[in-house]
C-alpha angles and dihedrals in degrees: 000000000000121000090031108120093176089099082049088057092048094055122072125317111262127151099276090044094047090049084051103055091049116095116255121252110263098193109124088017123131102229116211120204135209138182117199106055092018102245134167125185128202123217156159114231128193135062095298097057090066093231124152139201107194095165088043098228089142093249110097125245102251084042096058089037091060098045089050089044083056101046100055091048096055099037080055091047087051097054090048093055104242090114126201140338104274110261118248088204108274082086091238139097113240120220117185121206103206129162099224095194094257087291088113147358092229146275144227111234122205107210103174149341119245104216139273102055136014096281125138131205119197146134147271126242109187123172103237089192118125089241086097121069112240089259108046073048099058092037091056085053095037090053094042099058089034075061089058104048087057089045094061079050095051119340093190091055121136116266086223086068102035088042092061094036094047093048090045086050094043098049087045092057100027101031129240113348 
C-alpha cells in the first residue's frame, strides 16, 4: 500500500526512522476528546489547514471521518476479541492529522511495550489533505489503528503477519482498499 510508512518504521533504526517514530508536535493543534473509546485527535484549524465542514457541525469533515474510520476499527477489534490499543498511559489513542506534503497517506508508530507481555502501545499519523480521496482517508486511519490493536497483542510480530491482519481488519471496518 503505497504512502503507508508504517513497514519503514518496523524495519532498523535510522534517522528518518528515528524522526518517525517520535510523536508529532501538538503545539498549535485543536485536540478533539472522546469518551468512549477514549480517543484524541490532533489537528490544525483554521484556512490554511485545507479542512472543510460541508454539513457545518462545526467538526470538520477529515476529522469526523477519522473518528468514524477508528471506531469502527476498534468496535470490530473488539468483536473479534482482540480487544483495544494498548494504553501509553493518558488512557487515550492519539491520532495526529498532519498534512505530510503528499509524501505519504499516513503510519502507526509503536513507540514502546508496557510489561508483562510483548505488547506495544504507540500512535496514528494520518494526511488529512484532500489529496486523498475520503476513502483511501478513512482506510489509512482504519489499518493504523488496526496496527495498533495487533501491536498491544505482540508488538515484535512479523510484518508479514500485522501487515495481512491489519489489511483484512481494515477492509472489514472501512470497506474494500
Amino acid at each position: 500500500h503505497s504512502g503507508d510508512l508504517s513497514l519503514l518504521l518496523a524495519g532498523p533504526e535510522t534517522g528518518a526512522t528515528a524522526l518517525l517514530r517520535g510523536r508529532p508536535d501538538s503545539t498549535g493543534l485543536v485536540q478533539l476528546a472522546l469518551r468512549e473509546p477514549a480517543l484524541r485527535i490532533h489537528y490544525a484549524q483554521g484556512p490554511l489547514a485545507g479542512l472543510g465542514d460541508a454539513n457545518l457541525d462545526g467538526i470538520p469533515d477529515r476529522i469526523s471521518a477519522a473518528r468514524e474510520a477508528a471506531l469502527a476499527t476498534l468496535r470490530l477489534c473488539d468483536r473479534l476479541g482482540l480487544g483495544a490499543p494498548a494504553d501509553d498511559g493518558d488512557g487515550e489513542l492519539d491520532i495526529y492529522l498532519i498534512p505530510l506534503g503528499g509524501l505519504a497517506r499516513g503510519y502507526a508508530s509503536v513507540e514502546g511495550s508496557l510489561p508483562p507481555g510483548r505488547g506495544g502501545y504507540g500512535f496514528v499519523v494520518a494526511d488529512p489533505s484532500p489529496h486523498l480521496d475520503e476513502h483511501s482517508f478513512r482506510a489509512i486511519v482504519a489499518r493504523s489503528v488496526a496496527r495498533l490493536v495487533l501491536a498491544s497483542r505482540d508488538a515484535s510480530a512479523p510484518s508479514w503477519w500485522t501487515e495481512a491482519s491489519a489489511l483484512w481488519i481494515e477492509e472489514r471496518a472501512n470497506g474494500t482498499s
